[in-house]
Backbone as JSON Lines, residues from 0, in Angstrom:
{"i":0,"aa":"M","n":[0.96,-1.4,0.21],"ca":[-0.19,-0.31,0.11],"c":[0.59,1.09,0.07]}
{"i":1,"aa":"N","n":[0.25,1.84,-0.81],"ca":[1.29,3.37,-0.73],"c":[0.6,4.5,-0.14]}
{"i":2,"aa":"T","n":[0.67,5.88,-0.25],"ca":[0.05,6.85,-0.22],"c":[-0.89,7.11,-0.36]}
{"i":3,"aa":"T","n":[-1.28,7.15,-1.75],"ca":[-2.15,6.77,-2.93],"c":[-3.83,6.53,-2.01]}
{"i":4,"aa":"D","n":[-2.91,5.17,-2.06],"ca":[-4.2,4.09,-1.82],"c":[-4.3,4.07,-0.51]}
{"i":5,"aa":"L","n":[-4.08,4.83,0.63],"ca":[-4.37,4.91,2.0],"c":[-4.69,6.12,2.04]}
{"i":6,"aa":"V","n":[-4.89,7.16,1.23],"ca":[-5.86,8.65,0.53],"c":[-7.63,7.89,0.25]}
{"i":7,"aa":"I","n":[-7.37,6.86,-0.66],"ca":[-8.48,6.57,-1.01],"c":[-9.3,5.75,-0.48]}
{"i":8,"aa":"Q","n":[-8.34,4.87,0.54],"ca":[-9.16,4.2,1.23],"c":[-10.08,5.21,2.53]}
{"i":9,"aa":"L","n":[-9.2,5.87,3.44],"ca":[-9.51,6.96,4.27],"c":[-10.75,8.15,3.94]}
{"i":10,"aa":"A","n":[-11.06,8.45,2.49],"ca":[-11.81,9.15,1.59],"c":[-12.93,7.87,1.4]}
{"i":11,"aa":"D","n":[-12.86,7.26,1.24],"ca":[-14.23,6.13,1.13],"c":[-14.77,6.3,2.36]}
{"i":12,"aa":"K","n":[-13.74,5.51,3.43],"ca":[-14.36,5.23,4.62],"c":[-14.65,6.5,5.53]}
{"i":13,"aa":"L","n":[-14.13,7.68,5.24],"ca":[-14.69,8.94,6.4],"c":[-15.88,9.86,5.16]}
{"i":14,"aa":"S","n":[-16.19,9.22,4.11],"ca":[-16.92,9.66,2.95],"c":[-16.96,11.2,2.88]}
{"i":15,"aa":"I","n":[-15.23,11.52,2.5],"ca":[-15.04,12.93,2.21],"c":[-13.94,12.76,1.12]}
{"i":16,"aa":"S","n":[-13.41,13.97,0.12],"ca":[-13.12,14.02,-1.32],"c":[-11.76,13.54,-0.65]}
{"i":17,"aa":"Q","n":[-10.97,12.61,-1.64],"ca":[-9.39,12.4,-1.68],"c":[-8.21,13.65,-0.98]}
{"i":18,"aa":"K","n":[-8.68,15.18,-1.92],"ca":[-8.22,16.33,-1.45],"c":[-7.75,16.19,-0.28]}
{"i":19,"aa":"Q","n":[-9.76,16.06,0.67],"ca":[-9.36,16.36,2.15],"c":[-9.05,15.16,3.22]}
{"i":20,"aa":"A","n":[-9.2,13.81,2.54],"ca":[-8.23,12.94,2.76],"c":[-6.9,12.76,3.19]}
{"i":21,"aa":"R","n":[-6.24,13.59,1.64],"ca":[-5.06,13.64,2.13],"c":[-4.29,15.0,2.92]}
{"i":22,"aa":"R","n":[-4.88,15.77,3.1],"ca":[-4.9,17.17,3.82],"c":[-4.95,16.34,5.38]}
{"i":23,"aa":"M","n":[-5.66,15.41,5.78],"ca":[-6.12,15.19,7.58],"c":[-4.77,13.88,7.16]}
{"i":24,"aa":"L","n":[-4.7,13.48,6.61],"ca":[-2.79,12.35,6.45],"c":[-1.76,13.02,7.01]}
{"i":25,"aa":"Y","n":[-1.96,13.8,5.98],"ca":[-0.85,14.83,6.31],"c":[-0.65,15.88,7.38]}
{"i":26,"aa":"Q","n":[-1.38,16.0,8.3],"ca":[-1.72,16.99,9.02],"c":[-1.23,15.85,10.39]}
{"i":27,"aa":"E","n":[-1.99,15.02,10.09],"ca":[-1.47,13.9,11.2],"c":[0.41,13.34,11.54]}
{"i":28,"aa":"M","n":[0.71,13.07,10.19],"ca":[2.34,13.19,10.23],"c":[2.53,14.04,10.92]}
{"i":29,"aa":"D","n":[1.97,15.26,10.62],"ca":[3.33,16.67,10.77],"c":[3.05,16.53,12.15]}
{"i":30,"aa":"A","n":[1.85,16.55,13.04],"ca":[2.01,16.36,13.86],"c":[2.54,15.42,15.08]}
{"i":31,"aa":"I","n":[2.78,13.85,14.43],"ca":[3.68,13.01,14.95],"c":[5.28,13.36,14.86]}
{"i":32,"aa":"A","n":[5.21,14.45,14.04],"ca":[7.1,14.55,13.56],"c":[7.33,15.33,14.37]}
{"i":33,"aa":"T","n":[6.2,16.74,15.26],"ca":[6.25,18.03,15.51],"c":[6.72,17.37,17.03]}
{"i":34,"aa":"Q","n":[6.25,16.17,17.52],"ca":[5.91,16.23,18.85],"c":[7.66,15.12,18.57]}
{"i":35,"aa":"L","n":[7.65,14.56,17.98],"ca":[8.83,13.58,18.28],"c":[10.01,14.61,17.57]}
{"i":36,"aa":"G","n":[9.73,15.66,17.25],"ca":[11.19,16.6,16.95],"c":[10.67,17.42,18.24]}
{"i":37,"aa":"E","n":[9.8,17.49,19.23],"ca":[10.3,18.09,20.69],"c":[10.72,17.27,21.59]}
{"i":38,"aa":"G","n":[11.39,15.92,21.08],"ca":[11.82,14.84,21.89],"c":[10.44,14.28,23.08]}
{"i":39,"aa":"K","n":[9.41,13.56,22.44],"ca":[7.99,13.64,23.29],"c":[7.77,12.14,22.39]}
{"i":40,"aa":"H","n":[7.38,11.06,22.97],"ca":[6.71,10.21,22.5],"c":[5.38,10.55,21.8]}
{"i":41,"aa":"V","n":[4.79,9.3,20.69],"ca":[3.59,9.71,20.66],"c":[2.6,8.17,21.05]}
{"i":42,"aa":"I","n":[1.95,8.13,21.36],"ca":[0.87,6.79,21.91],"c":[0.05,6.76,21.32]}
{"i":43,"aa":"I","n":[-0.58,5.92,20.5],"ca":[-1.87,5.79,19.7],"c":[-2.46,4.9,20.15]}
{"i":44,"aa":"R","n":[-3.67,4.75,20.79],"ca":[-3.67,3.76,21.75],"c":[-4.55,2.28,21.24]}
{"i":45,"aa":"G","n":[-4.13,1.06,21.06],"ca":[-4.26,0.18,20.08],"c":[-3.9,0.22,18.8]}
{"i":46,"aa":"F","n":[-2.7,1.08,19.05],"ca":[-2.35,1.34,17.29],"c":[-0.48,1.1,17.94]}
{"i":47,"aa":"G","n":[-0.05,1.37,18.16],"ca":[1.39,2.07,18.78],"c":[2.03,2.4,19.43]}
{"i":48,"aa":"T","n":[3.59,3.05,19.64],"ca":[4.34,4.07,20.18],"c":[5.15,4.39,18.93]}
{"i":49,"aa":"F","n":[5.08,5.58,18.62],"ca":[5.9,6.41,17.96],"c":[7.17,7.4,18.65]}
{"i":50,"aa":"G","n":[8.61,7.09,18.95],"ca":[9.44,7.45,19.66],"c":[10.85,7.67,19.17]}
{"i":51,"aa":"L","n":[11.28,8.65,20.1],"ca":[13.44,8.43,19.61],"c":[14.01,7.67,20.42]}
{"i":52,"aa":"R","n":[15.03,7.24,19.92],"ca":[15.78,5.86,20.51],"c":[16.99,6.87,19.99]}
{"i":53,"aa":"D","n":[17.98,7.6,21.33],"ca":[19.8,7.52,20.97],"c":[20.39,6.73,20.85]}
{"i":54,"aa":"S","n":[21.16,6.98,19.57],"ca":[22.05,5.82,19.21],"c":[23.41,6.14,19.11]}
{"i":55,"aa":"R","n":[24.51,5.21,19.62],"ca":[25.96,5.84,19.44],"c":[26.36,4.71,17.58]}
{"i":56,"aa":"T","n":[27.23,5.72,17.53],"ca":[27.42,5.01,15.59],"c":[28.49,4.01,16.28]}
{"i":57,"aa":"S","n":[29.81,4.28,16.63],"ca":[30.25,3.01,17.2],"c":[30.84,3.5,18.86]}
{"i":58,"aa":"Q","n":[31.88,2.57,19.0],"ca":[32.81,2.41,20.64],"c":[33.58,4.1,20.39]}
{"i":59,"aa":"Q","n":[34.29,3.83,18.9],"ca":[35.58,4.57,18.89],"c":[34.26,6.18,18.74]}
{"i":60,"aa":"Q","n":[33.59,6.37,18.0],"ca":[33.3,7.46,18.31],"c":[31.59,7.88,19.06]}
{"i":61,"aa":"P","n":[31.89,7.94,20.1],"ca":[31.14,8.65,20.95],"c":[29.93,9.64,20.38]}
{"i":62,"aa":"V","n":[29.5,10.02,19.28],"ca":[28.66,10.66,18.69],"c":[27.39,9.83,18.73]}
{"i":63,"aa":"T","n":[25.98,10.72,19.41],"ca":[24.59,9.93,19.07],"c":[24.13,10.45,17.82]}
{"i":64,"aa":"T","n":[23.56,9.48,17.48],"ca":[22.17,9.66,16.54],"c":[20.84,9.78,17.31]}
{"i":65,"aa":"R","n":[19.61,10.24,16.47],"ca":[18.11,9.77,17.23],"c":[18.14,9.37,16.16]}
{"i":66,"aa":"N","n":[17.15,7.82,16.52],"ca":[16.63,7.27,15.21],"c":[14.7,6.62,15.81]}
{"i":67,"aa":"I","n":[14.25,7.23,14.88],"ca":[13.02,6.78,15.12],"c":[12.06,5.35,15.27]}
{"i":68,"aa":"F","n":[11.94,5.12,16.16],"ca":[10.94,3.75,16.45],"c":[9.68,3.81,16.5]}
{"i":69,"aa":"F","n":[8.99,2.28,16.09],"ca":[7.85,2.42,16.49],"c":[7.7,1.05,16.88]}
{"i":70,"aa":"R","n":[6.73,1.12,17.88],"ca":[6.38,-0.48,18.51],"c":[4.81,-0.53,18.4]}
{"i":71,"aa":"A","n":[4.62,-1.57,17.65],"ca":[3.33,-1.67,17.84],"c":[2.52,-2.46,19.29]}
{"i":72,"aa":"S","n":[1.11,-1.88,19.33],"ca":[0.77,-1.99,20.94],"c":[0.34,-3.9,20.02]}
{"i":73,"aa":"Q","n":[-0.12,-4.53,21.5],"ca":[-0.77,-5.78,21.14],"c":[-2.09,-5.94,20.91]}
{"i":74,"aa":"K","n":[-2.58,-4.94,20.83],"ca":[-3.93,-5.07,20.1],"c":[-3.66,-5.07,18.55]}
{"i":75,"aa":"F","n":[-3.15,-4.66,18.42],"ca":[-2.67,-3.95,16.96],"c":[-1.74,-5.26,16.45]}
{"i":76,"aa":"K","n":[-0.96,-6.0,16.89],"ca":[-0.3,-7.18,16.49],"c":[-1.25,-8.32,16.59]}
{"i":77,"aa":"D","n":[-2.48,-8.52,17.25],"ca":[-3.16,-9.3,17.57],"c":[-4.13,-9.04,15.69]}
{"i":78,"aa":"F","n":[-4.39,-8.1,16.17],"ca":[-5.64,-7.98,14.29],"c":[-4.73,-8.18,13.53]}
{"i":79,"aa":"V","n":[-3.08,-8.1,13.2],"ca":[-2.9,-8.63,12.57],"c":[-1.95,-9.79,12.12]}
{"i":80,"aa":"K","n":[-1.63,-10.7,13.09],"ca":[-1.15,-12.03,13.56],"c":[-1.88,-12.77,12.45]}
{"i":81,"aa":"P","n":[-3.27,-12.87,12.5],"ca":[-3.85,-13.76,11.28],"c":[-2.96,-13.8,9.69]}
{"i":82,"aa":"W","n":[-2.76,-12.26,9.31],"ca":[-2.63,-12.39,8.03],"c":[-0.48,-12.51,8.11]}
{"i":83,"aa":"R","n":[-0.65,-13.02,8.6],"ca":[1.26,-12.94,9.11],"c":[1.87,-14.64,8.08]}
{"i":84,"aa":"P","n":[2.41,-14.64,7.45],"ca":[2.58,-15.75,6.39],"c":[3.66,-16.48,7.98]}
{"i":85,"aa":"S","n":[2.93,-18.43,7.13],"ca":[3.55,-19.23,8.56],"c":[4.54,-19.64,8.25]}
């Protein structure tokens, strides 16, 4: 699934135009990115948690980088589990 597919599904489910759905999607992604940029976690109940994790590039270089992580909630994992290949 790509962004266009997601926008189409969102528009259909909410009975709104694709333009409105695209705007909503990008507003939500921007809100998540803004919170992460401020060093906060974003928790979406029943879906998962977005956050930042510091990691060092190597033992010799103590410079840290910030990596985005996503941890799926148990409810989301249970929902997706039947679709996983055996």
